[in-house]
mmCIF file of C-alpha atoms in Angstrom:
data_model
loop_
_atom_site.group_PDB
_atom_site.id
_atom_site.type_symbol
_atom_site.label_atom_id
_atom_site.label_comp_id
_atom_site.label_asym_id
_atom_site.label_seq_id
_atom_site.Cartn_x
_atom_site.Cartn_y
_atom_site.Cartn_z
ATOM 1 C CA MET A 1 0.000 0.000 0.000
ATOM 2 C CA ARG A 2 2.759 2.359 0.917
ATOM 3 C CA ARG A 3 4.704 1.551 -2.254
ATOM 4 C CA ARG A 4 1.553 2.013 -4.405
ATOM 5 C CA SER A 5 0.921 5.457 -2.863
ATOM 6 C CA GLU A 6 4.483 6.511 -3.572
ATOM 7 C CA ALA A 7 4.191 5.369 -7.217
ATOM 8 C CA GLU A 8 0.912 7.222 -7.646
ATOM 9 C CA ALA A 9 2.472 10.325 -6.168
ATOM 10 C CA GLU A 10 5.446 10.078 -8.529
ATOM 11 C CA GLY A 11 3.051 9.634 -11.516
ATOM 12 C CA ALA A 12 0.997 12.632 -10.532
ATOM 13 C CA GLY A 13 4.161 14.676 -10.096
ATOM 14 C CA GLY A 14 5.374 13.634 -13.575
ATOM 15 C CA MET A 15 2.090 14.585 -15.192
ATOM 16 C CA ALA A 16 2.130 17.923 -13.421
ATOM 17 C CA SER A 17 5.680 18.644 -14.570
ATOM 18 C CA THR A 18 4.781 17.627 -18.160
ATOM 19 C CA SER A 19 1.738 19.936 -18.121
ATOM 20 C CA ALA A 20 3.865 22.738 -16.747
ATOM 21 C CA ARG A 21 6.434 22.236 -19.498
ATOM 22 C CA ALA A 22 3.682 22.191 -22.129
ATOM 23 C CA ILE A 23 2.215 25.371 -20.738
ATOM 24 C CA SER A 24 5.647 27.022 -20.689
ATOM 25 C CA LEU A 25 6.300 25.995 -24.334
ATOM 26 C CA ALA A 26 2.876 27.150 -25.506
ATOM 27 C CA PRO A 27 2.654 30.660 -27.088
ATOM 28 C CA ARG A 28 1.608 33.344 -24.688
ATOM 29 C CA GLY A 29 -1.958 34.456 -24.918
ATOM 30 C CA GLY A 30 -3.538 31.112 -25.897
ATOM 31 C CA THR A 31 -3.193 27.496 -26.858
ATOM 32 C CA PRO A 32 -0.714 26.285 -29.497
ATOM 33 C CA GLY A 33 -1.723 27.488 -32.983
ATOM 34 C CA SER A 34 -4.247 30.075 -31.808
ATOM 35 C CA ARG A 35 -1.850 32.967 -32.522
ATOM 36 C CA GLY A 36 -1.191 31.735 -36.033
ATOM 37 C CA ALA A 37 -4.924 31.399 -36.658
ATOM 38 C CA ARG A 38 -5.491 34.950 -35.454
ATOM 39 C CA GLU A 39 -2.666 36.225 -37.713
ATOM 40 C CA ARG A 40 -4.132 34.446 -40.729
ATOM 41 C CA GLN A 41 -7.551 35.845 -39.939
ATOM 42 C CA HIS A 42 -6.076 39.326 -39.592
ATOM 43 C CA ARG A 43 -4.255 39.035 -42.918
ATOM 44 C CA GLY A 44 -7.428 37.789 -44.582
ATOM 45 C CA SER A 45 -9.419 40.711 -43.187
ATOM 46 C CA SER A 46 -6.704 43.129 -44.308
ATOM 47 C CA ASN A 47 -6.698 41.679 -47.838
ATOM 48 C CA ASN A 48 -10.482 41.909 -48.001
ATOM 49 C CA LEU A 49 -10.335 45.543 -46.936
ATOM 50 C CA LYS A 50 -7.679 46.272 -49.569
ATOM 51 C CA ALA A 51 -9.733 44.511 -52.239
ATOM 52 C CA ARG A 52 -12.850 46.438 -51.280
ATOM 53 C CA GLY A 53 -10.857 49.668 -51.275
ATOM 54 C CA GLN A 54 -9.433 48.897 -54.720
ATOM 55 C CA VAL A 55 -12.910 48.174 -56.065
ATOM 56 C CA ARG A 56 -14.154 51.465 -54.635
ATOM 57 C CA VAL A 57 -11.248 53.349 -56.232
ATOM 58 C CA GLU A 58 -11.821 51.663 -59.597
ATOM 59 C CA THR A 59 -15.538 52.422 -59.346
ATOM 60 C CA LYS A 60 -14.807 56.072 -58.603
ATOM 61 C CA ILE A 61 -12.370 56.279 -61.535
ATOM 62 C CA GLY A 62 -14.905 54.623 -63.821
ATOM 63 C CA ARG A 63 -17.628 57.015 -62.746
ATOM 64 C CA ALA A 64 -15.290 59.981 -63.184
ATOM 65 C CA CYS A 65 -14.414 58.826 -66.719
ATOM 66 C CA GLU A 66 -18.071 58.330 -67.561
ATOM 67 C CA ALA A 67 -18.903 61.793 -66.227
ATOM 68 C CA LEU A 68 -16.046 63.302 -68.257
ATOM 69 C CA ILE A 69 -17.260 61.554 -71.398
ATOM 70 C CA ASP A 70 -20.827 62.741 -70.819
ATOM 71 C CA ARG A 71 -19.644 66.325 -70.323
ATOM 72 C CA THR A 72 -17.575 66.271 -73.534
ATOM 73 C CA ASN A 73 -19.258 67.552 -76.672
ATOM 74 C CA LEU A 74 -20.851 64.750 -78.718
ATOM 75 C CA HIS A 75 -19.390 65.991 -81.999
ATOM 76 C CA LEU A 76 -15.893 66.105 -80.487
ATOM 77 C CA ARG A 77 -16.287 62.528 -79.235
ATOM 78 C CA HIS A 78 -17.312 61.484 -82.731
ATOM 79 C CA LEU A 79 -14.239 63.123 -84.269
ATOM 80 C CA VAL A 80 -11.941 61.611 -81.620
ATOM 81 C CA SER A 81 -13.291 58.144 -82.450
ATOM 82 C CA GLY A 82 -12.258 58.575 -86.077
ATOM 83 C CA ALA A 83 -8.864 60.020 -85.137
ATOM 84 C CA THR A 84 -8.119 57.077 -82.836
ATOM 85 C CA ALA A 85 -8.929 54.592 -85.572
ATOM 86 C CA SER A 86 -6.719 56.426 -88.055
ATOM 87 C CA VAL A 87 -3.692 56.662 -85.757
ATOM 88 C CA VAL A 88 -3.717 52.973 -84.837
ATOM 89 C CA ALA A 89 -4.333 51.603 -88.324
ATOM 90 C CA ARG A 90 -1.888 53.892 -90.159
ATOM 91 C CA THR A 91 0.942 53.401 -87.684
ATOM 92 C CA LEU A 92 0.637 49.621 -87.791
ATOM 93 C CA LEU A 93 0.673 49.599 -91.591
ATOM 94 C CA ALA A 94 3.163 52.413 -92.240
ATOM 95 C CA PRO A 95 5.724 50.102 -93.957
ATOM 96 C CA LEU A 96 3.202 49.219 -96.678
ATOM 97 C CA GLU A 97 2.386 52.906 -97.150
ATOM 98 C CA ARG A 98 6.106 53.674 -97.595
ATOM 99 C CA VAL A 99 6.439 51.017 -100.305
ATOM 100 C CA LYS A 100 3.333 52.348 -102.053
ATOM 101 C CA VAL A 101 4.777 55.867 -102.084
ATOM 102 C CA GLU A 102 8.010 54.628 -103.643
ATOM 103 C CA LEU A 103 6.095 52.848 -106.400
ATOM 104 C CA GLN A 104 3.420 55.479 -107.015
ATOM 105 C CA ILE A 105 5.210 58.787 -106.606
ATOM 106 C CA ASN A 106 8.938 58.103 -107.026
ATOM 107 C CA GLN A 107 8.332 55.376 -109.635
ATOM 108 C CA ARG A 108 11.126 53.322 -108.119
ATOM 109 C CA PRO A 109 11.991 50.266 -110.245
ATOM 110 C CA GLY A 110 11.506 46.743 -108.943
ATOM 111 C CA GLY A 111 8.725 44.944 -107.198
ATOM 112 C CA ALA A 112 7.289 45.637 -103.780
ATOM 113 C CA VAL A 113 9.433 43.011 -102.030
ATOM 114 C CA LYS A 114 12.630 44.334 -103.646
ATOM 115 C CA ILE A 115 11.801 47.905 -102.665
ATOM 116 C CA LEU A 116 11.019 46.822 -99.110
ATOM 117 C CA ALA A 117 14.389 45.080 -98.842
ATOM 118 C CA GLY A 118 16.151 48.107 -100.342
ATOM 119 C CA ILE A 119 14.617 50.472 -97.792
ATOM 120 C CA VAL A 120 15.649 48.247 -94.893
ATOM 121 C CA LYS A 121 19.181 47.917 -96.290
ATOM 122 C CA GLY A 122 19.649 51.610 -96.987
ATOM 123 C CA GLU A 123 17.777 53.225 -94.088
ATOM 124 C CA GLY A 124 17.311 50.468 -91.558
ATOM 125 C CA VAL A 125 14.020 49.145 -90.230
ATOM 126 C CA ALA A 126 13.104 52.638 -88.983
ATOM 127 C CA GLY A 127 13.121 53.774 -92.633
ATOM 128 C CA LEU A 128 9.882 51.860 -93.157
ATOM 129 C CA TRP A 129 8.193 54.373 -90.859
ATOM 130 C CA ARG A 130 9.721 57.387 -92.576
ATOM 131 C CA GLY A 131 6.950 59.838 -93.307
ATOM 132 C CA ASN A 132 4.510 58.262 -90.862
ATOM 133 C CA THR A 133 4.163 61.524 -88.920
ATOM 134 C CA LEU A 134 3.341 63.297 -92.175
ATOM 135 C CA ASN A 135 0.919 60.546 -93.050
ATOM 136 C CA LEU A 136 -0.842 60.923 -89.709
ATOM 137 C CA LEU A 137 -0.933 64.685 -90.171
ATOM 138 C CA ARG A 138 -2.994 64.037 -93.277
ATOM 139 C CA THR A 139 -5.022 60.948 -92.438
ATOM 140 C CA VAL A 140 -6.106 61.797 -88.878
ATOM 141 C CA PRO A 141 -8.181 64.884 -89.781
ATOM 142 C CA TYR A 142 -9.229 63.329 -93.090
ATOM 143 C CA ARG A 143 -10.564 60.117 -91.560
ATOM 144 C CA SER A 144 -12.176 61.918 -88.645
ATOM 145 C CA LEU A 145 -14.102 64.246 -90.966
ATOM 146 C CA ASN A 146 -14.873 61.385 -93.337
ATOM 147 C CA TYR A 147 -16.462 59.143 -90.706
ATOM 148 C CA TYR A 148 -18.149 62.076 -88.987
ATOM 149 C CA THR A 149 -19.685 63.423 -92.209
ATOM 150 C CA TYR A 150 -20.894 60.023 -93.351
ATOM 151 C CA ASP A 151 -22.568 59.155 -90.046
ATOM 152 C CA ASN A 152 -24.312 62.507 -89.839
ATOM 153 C CA THR A 153 -25.381 62.507 -93.492
ATOM 154 C CA ARG A 154 -26.730 58.992 -93.091
ATOM 155 C CA ALA A 155 -28.577 59.945 -89.894
ATOM 156 C CA LEU A 156 -30.063 62.956 -91.687
ATOM 157 C CA MET A 157 -31.342 60.803 -94.545
ATOM 158 C CA LEU A 158 -32.785 58.243 -92.131
ATOM 159 C CA ARG A 159 -34.651 60.888 -90.151
ATOM 160 C CA GLY A 160 -38.366 60.253 -90.285
ATOM 161 C CA LYS A 161 -37.863 57.154 -92.408
ATOM 162 C CA ASP A 162 -38.600 53.546 -91.548
ATOM 163 C CA GLY A 163 -36.241 50.927 -92.924
ATOM 164 C CA GLU A 164 -32.849 51.217 -94.595
ATOM 165 C CA LEU A 165 -31.230 53.550 -97.087
ATOM 166 C CA SER A 166 -31.340 52.676 -100.744
ATOM 167 C CA VAL A 167 -28.133 51.925 -102.654
ATOM 168 C CA ALA A 168 -28.277 55.367 -104.294
ATOM 169 C CA GLN A 169 -28.630 57.077 -100.911
ATOM 170 C CA ARG A 170 -25.679 55.148 -99.511
ATOM 171 C CA LEU A 171 -23.575 56.178 -102.487
ATOM 172 C CA VAL A 172 -24.564 59.823 -102.005
ATOM 173 C CA CYS A 173 -23.694 59.706 -98.295
ATOM 174 C CA GLY A 174 -20.308 58.139 -99.011
ATOM 175 C CA ALA A 175 -19.436 60.540 -101.848
ATOM 176 C CA THR A 176 -20.463 63.538 -99.732
ATOM 177 C CA ALA A 177 -18.258 62.408 -96.856
ATOM 178 C CA GLY A 178 -15.282 61.911 -99.166
ATOM 179 C CA CYS A 179 -15.647 65.281 -100.903
ATOM 180 C CA VAL A 180 -16.039 67.224 -97.644
ATOM 181 C CA ALA A 181 -12.965 65.562 -96.134
ATOM 182 C CA ILE A 182 -10.902 66.149 -99.292
ATOM 183 C CA LEU A 183 -11.758 69.840 -99.558
ATOM 184 C CA CYS A 184 -10.879 70.408 -95.905
ATOM 185 C CA CYS A 185 -7.666 68.354 -95.789
ATOM 186 C CA PHE A 186 -6.263 68.445 -99.330
ATOM 187 C CA PRO A 187 -3.410 70.909 -98.565
ATOM 188 C CA LEU A 188 -2.068 68.379 -96.061
ATOM 189 C CA ASP A 189 -2.117 65.714 -98.767
ATOM 190 C CA VAL A 190 -0.161 67.961 -101.166
ATOM 191 C CA LEU A 191 2.328 68.733 -98.412
ATOM 192 C CA ARG A 192 2.909 65.056 -97.703
ATOM 193 C CA THR A 193 3.313 64.175 -101.372
ATOM 194 C CA ARG A 194 5.865 66.931 -101.952
ATOM 195 C CA MET A 195 7.943 66.071 -98.896
ATOM 196 C CA LEU A 196 8.067 62.356 -99.668
ATOM 197 C CA ARG A 197 8.968 62.840 -103.320
ATOM 198 C CA LYS A 198 12.478 61.740 -104.248
ATOM 199 C CA GLY A 199 14.787 64.751 -104.412
ATOM 200 C CA ASN A 200 12.841 66.721 -101.800
ATOM 201 C CA GLU A 201 14.691 65.314 -98.786
ATOM 202 C CA ALA A 202 15.730 68.851 -97.802
ATOM 203 C CA PHE A 203 12.078 69.786 -97.394
ATOM 204 C CA TYR A 204 11.485 66.741 -95.239
ATOM 205 C CA LYS A 205 14.324 67.750 -92.928
ATOM 206 C CA ARG A 206 13.034 71.316 -92.624
ATOM 207 C CA GLY A 207 9.676 70.204 -91.325
ATOM 208 C CA ALA A 208 6.059 70.486 -92.394
ATOM 209 C CA LEU A 209 5.501 74.166 -91.578
ATOM 210 C CA SER A 210 8.666 75.287 -93.380
ATOM 211 C CA THR A 211 7.728 73.250 -96.454
ATOM 212 C CA LEU A 212 4.194 74.637 -96.415
ATOM 213 C CA ALA A 213 5.495 78.207 -96.264
ATOM 214 C CA HIS A 214 7.935 77.496 -99.124
ATOM 215 C CA ILE A 215 5.145 76.159 -101.370
ATOM 216 C CA VAL A 216 2.960 79.217 -100.714
ATOM 217 C CA ARG A 217 5.808 81.682 -101.335
ATOM 218 C CA ALA A 218 7.156 79.981 -104.458
ATOM 219 C CA GLU A 219 3.924 78.863 -106.141
ATOM 220 C CA GLY A 220 1.082 80.693 -104.469
ATOM 221 C CA PRO A 221 -1.727 79.449 -102.204
ATOM 222 C CA LEU A 222 -3.533 77.694 -105.061
ATOM 223 C CA ALA A 223 -0.620 75.241 -105.302
ATOM 224 C CA LEU A 224 -1.961 73.655 -102.099
ATOM 225 C CA TYR A 225 -4.937 72.507 -104.157
ATOM 226 C CA SER A 226 -2.931 71.235 -107.120
ATOM 227 C CA GLY A 227 -4.735 68.121 -108.327
ATOM 228 C CA VAL A 228 -7.856 68.636 -106.206
ATOM 229 C CA ILE A 229 -10.215 67.930 -109.138
ATOM 230 C CA PRO A 230 -8.714 64.481 -109.819
ATOM 231 C CA ALA A 231 -8.807 63.884 -106.068
ATOM 232 C CA LEU A 232 -12.527 64.597 -105.950
ATOM 233 C CA VAL A 233 -13.042 62.457 -109.041
ATOM 234 C CA SER A 234 -11.167 59.518 -107.522
ATOM 235 C CA ILE A 235 -11.966 59.712 -103.811
ATOM 236 C CA GLY A 236 -15.628 60.630 -104.203
ATOM 237 C CA PRO A 237 -16.503 57.368 -106.017
ATOM 238 C CA SER A 238 -14.073 55.362 -103.867
ATOM 239 C CA ASN A 239 -15.670 56.628 -100.675
ATOM 240 C CA ALA A 240 -19.142 56.034 -102.067
ATOM 241 C CA VAL A 241 -18.305 52.436 -102.978
ATOM 242 C CA PHE A 242 -16.685 51.771 -99.589
ATOM 243 C CA TYR A 243 -19.574 52.955 -97.464
ATOM 244 C CA ALA A 244 -22.237 51.503 -99.736
ATOM 245 C CA THR A 245 -20.491 48.111 -99.655
ATOM 246 C CA TYR A 246 -19.938 48.131 -95.902
ATOM 247 C CA ASP A 247 -23.456 49.326 -95.144
ATOM 248 C CA ALA A 248 -24.973 46.712 -97.457
ATOM 249 C CA LEU A 249 -22.930 43.901 -95.871
ATOM 250 C CA ARG A 250 -23.798 45.058 -92.359
ATOM 251 C CA SER A 251 -27.502 45.498 -93.119
ATOM 252 C CA ASN A 252 -27.677 42.065 -94.731
ATOM 253 C CA HIS A 253 -25.913 40.515 -91.739
ATOM 254 C CA LEU A 254 -28.299 42.157 -89.268
ATOM 255 C CA ARG A 255 -31.312 41.173 -91.346
ATOM 256 C CA MET A 256 -30.183 37.555 -91.347
ATOM 257 C CA ALA A 257 -29.518 37.728 -87.597
ATOM 258 C CA SER A 258 -33.004 39.136 -87.058
ATOM 259 C CA SER A 259 -34.642 36.340 -89.055
ATOM 260 C CA ALA A 260 -32.672 33.830 -86.963
ATOM 261 C CA GLY A 261 -33.988 35.423 -83.767
ATOM 262 C CA ARG A 262 -30.737 37.027 -82.625
ATOM 263 C CA GLY A 263 -31.835 40.636 -82.732
ATOM 264 C CA GLY A 264 -32.585 43.107 -85.480
ATOM 265 C CA PRO A 265 -31.280 46.371 -86.886
ATOM 266 C CA GLN A 266 -32.223 48.165 -83.720
ATOM 267 C CA ARG A 267 -29.442 46.183 -82.016
ATOM 268 C CA GLU A 268 -26.777 46.708 -84.659
ATOM 269 C CA GLU A 269 -24.197 47.798 -82.086
ATOM 270 C CA LYS A 270 -24.220 44.216 -80.803
ATOM 271 C CA MET A 271 -22.820 42.816 -84.047
ATOM 272 C CA ASP A 272 -19.832 40.560 -83.428
ATOM 273 C CA PRO A 273 -16.581 42.569 -83.838
ATOM 274 C CA LYS A 274 -15.120 39.979 -86.195
ATOM 275 C CA PHE A 275 -17.798 40.884 -88.731
ATOM 276 C CA SER A 276 -16.852 44.570 -88.491
ATOM 277 C CA LEU A 277 -13.280 43.552 -89.333
ATOM 278 C CA LEU A 278 -14.387 41.322 -92.205
ATOM 279 C CA TYR A 279 -16.861 43.743 -93.774
ATOM 280 C CA GLY A 280 -14.518 46.709 -93.395
ATOM 281 C CA GLY A 281 -11.719 44.833 -95.163
ATOM 282 C CA LEU A 282 -13.950 43.642 -97.996
ATOM 283 C CA ALA A 283 -15.400 47.125 -98.515
ATOM 284 C CA GLY A 284 -11.900 48.635 -98.579
ATOM 285 C CA ILE A 285 -10.675 46.208 -101.251
ATOM 286 C CA VAL A 286 -13.745 46.731 -103.449
ATOM 287 C CA ALA A 287 -13.468 50.521 -103.184
ATOM 288 C CA GLU A 288 -9.726 50.720 -103.783
ATOM 289 C CA THR A 289 -9.519 48.383 -106.763
ATOM 290 C CA SER A 290 -12.527 49.945 -108.488
ATOM 291 C CA VAL A 291 -10.939 53.402 -108.800
ATOM 292 C CA TYR A 292 -7.200 52.731 -108.415
ATOM 293 C CA PRO A 293 -6.106 54.294 -111.756
ATOM 294 C CA LEU A 294 -7.728 57.559 -110.661
ATOM 295 C CA GLU A 295 -5.659 57.431 -107.472
ATOM 296 C CA VAL A 296 -2.457 57.123 -109.532
ATOM 297 C CA LEU A 297 -3.475 60.094 -111.688
ATOM 298 C CA ARG A 298 -4.220 62.132 -108.587
ATOM 299 C CA ARG A 299 -0.787 61.492 -107.083
ATOM 300 C CA ARG A 300 1.017 62.317 -110.300
ATOM 301 C CA LEU A 301 -0.926 65.551 -110.835
ATOM 302 C CA GLN A 302 -0.043 66.751 -107.355
ATOM 303 C CA LEU A 303 3.572 66.868 -108.548
ATOM 304 C CA ALA A 304 2.809 68.666 -111.814
ATOM 305 C CA THR A 305 3.197 72.217 -110.499
ATOM 306 C CA VAL A 306 6.576 71.742 -108.847
ATOM 307 C CA VAL A 307 7.909 69.706 -111.779
ATOM 308 C CA ALA A 308 6.866 72.392 -114.249
ATOM 309 C CA ALA A 309 8.505 75.079 -112.116
ATOM 310 C CA THR A 310 11.847 73.285 -112.124
ATOM 311 C CA GLY A 311 11.642 72.024 -115.702
ATOM 312 C CA ARG A 312 12.346 68.467 -114.634
ATOM 313 C CA GLY A 313 10.427 65.272 -115.038
ATOM 314 C CA ALA A 314 8.260 63.630 -117.629
ATOM 315 C CA PHE A 315 5.098 65.458 -116.618
ATOM 316 C CA GLY A 316 6.402 69.039 -116.533
ATOM 317 C CA ASN A 317 3.813 70.432 -118.953
ATOM 318 C CA LEU A 318 0.789 68.473 -117.778
ATOM 319 C CA ARG A 319 -2.269 70.349 -116.607
ATOM 320 C CA SER A 320 -5.109 68.007 -117.343
ATOM 321 C CA MET A 321 -6.107 64.582 -116.213
ATOM 322 C CA SER A 322 -6.792 63.319 -119.725
ATOM 323 C CA ARG A 323 -3.384 64.376 -121.017
ATOM 324 C CA LEU A 324 -1.651 62.737 -118.070
ATOM 325 C CA LEU A 325 -3.599 59.559 -118.751
ATOM 326 C CA ARG A 326 -2.421 59.510 -122.373
ATOM 327 C CA VAL A 327 1.209 60.091 -121.397
ATOM 328 C CA ILE A 328 1.193 57.304 -118.798
ATOM 329 C CA LEU A 329 -0.359 54.849 -121.235
ATOM 330 C CA ALA A 330 2.143 55.804 -123.949
ATOM 331 C CA ARG A 331 5.257 55.600 -121.774
ATOM 332 C CA GLU A 332 4.386 52.972 -119.162
ATOM 333 C CA GLY A 333 1.438 51.128 -120.607
ATOM 334 C CA LEU A 334 -1.580 49.933 -118.663
ATOM 335 C CA ARG A 335 0.757 48.741 -115.948
ATOM 336 C CA GLY A 336 1.590 52.347 -115.104
ATOM 337 C CA LEU A 337 -1.995 52.954 -113.979
ATOM 338 C CA TYR A 338 -1.642 50.156 -111.431
ATOM 339 C CA ALA A 339 1.787 51.066 -110.040
ATOM 340 C CA GLY A 340 1.817 50.110 -106.375
ATOM 341 C CA ALA A 341 -1.457 48.178 -106.618
ATOM 342 C CA LEU A 342 -0.121 45.112 -104.774
ATOM 343 C CA PRO A 343 1.191 46.895 -101.653
ATOM 344 C CA THR A 344 -1.897 49.093 -101.742
ATOM 345 C CA ALA A 345 -4.163 46.043 -101.679
ATOM 346 C CA CYS A 346 -2.068 44.508 -98.886
ATOM 347 C CA GLN A 347 -2.410 47.763 -96.980
ATOM 348 C CA VAL A 348 -6.053 48.555 -97.675
ATOM 349 C CA LEU A 349 -7.438 45.200 -96.559
ATOM 350 C CA PRO A 350 -6.069 45.314 -92.991
ATOM 351 C CA SER A 351 -6.223 49.121 -92.835
ATOM 352 C CA ALA A 352 -9.916 49.350 -93.675
ATOM 353 C CA ALA A 353 -10.708 46.397 -91.429
ATOM 354 C CA ILE A 354 -8.738 47.662 -88.415
ATOM 355 C CA SER A 355 -9.678 51.327 -88.742
ATOM 356 C CA TYR A 356 -13.415 50.756 -89.106
ATOM 357 C CA TYR A 357 -13.441 48.185 -86.306
ATOM 358 C CA ILE A 358 -11.612 50.562 -83.938
ATOM 359 C CA PHE A 359 -13.892 53.394 -85.031
ATOM 360 C CA GLU A 360 -17.004 51.393 -84.143
ATOM 361 C CA GLU A 361 -15.545 50.285 -80.799
ATOM 362 C CA ALA A 362 -14.393 53.827 -79.960
ATOM 363 C CA LYS A 363 -17.907 55.107 -80.663
ATOM 364 C CA LYS A 364 -19.294 52.594 -78.178
ATOM 365 C CA THR A 365 -16.723 53.540 -75.538
ATOM 366 C CA LEU A 366 -17.289 57.273 -76.015
ATOM 367 C CA ARG A 367 -21.081 56.809 -76.217
ATOM 368 C CA VAL A 368 -21.498 58.103 -79.736
ATOM 369 C CA HIS A 369 -24.763 56.835 -81.196
ATOM 370 C CA LYS A 370 -25.695 57.550 -84.786
#
């Protein structure tokens, strides 16, 4: 009995010492693991607060942007949509534009691939973007006015009318948009053509304003509209064909979608973006190839005044479109009227597709509804 009591006492003492050691090893303020659980819970709460704060900040920024858009003039938003589309598309495809200029204006021998390789070899890869700033100086206001005029002319013709525009009305809207944009922006087109012409590198280095002042002083203000009649003759029909083709493709697509139960013309902004790309590219190719010889004549006539003043070049005495046409056919054949057609087609297809797609998406973002 005595021995059993001693053993029980020793056991109780051992358990007490073990418990004491466990308590001493345990983290202060709770049982083992409770501190870690509280830290994890605290971190989780902190992350949730940060996430909620970030959402609130993003919501505030979004609301501020929406308020800014709503306060901005609708017509300005419309023009900005067109400018955005032009900048993105033209910058991406600037190398093809450079090759087209070499073939069309400078009449550089060789095919498009050979010219491309020659530019890279002589000027480096950056040479493919030579003149892109000038190109944007021309195309940004031109495209903005073009899209803006077409949308507003179309909306005016649709006012008080149920249904769609006729083919003739679409052609009129497109031609009107092209002519308005040309008349407003043509001096910029002349400036670009002169500066990119072979032999005028000094003008390019001086800058656009210096070159513009030189043209006005040496040739008079009317020189800024040299070749404007051929431009209207070529771009008016081209613009008409582009918009009529695109509008017809889009209307047919929406009509088919409506008959399939996926929404009608009243929901045209919901058209899948890939169709905007496809229809824009197809319309661009149809428009460009249908009037391409007129585009060549327009470019050549823009150089007529400066060539005549210096007495150089094959077209120094040309003043009419018909005479230029006869000279090109006599000296270069039918091929001369399609100089640069391949790089132009390679440029127009993605350019028209990308620019019109971005234009439509920018209108949605900036809440422009026409």
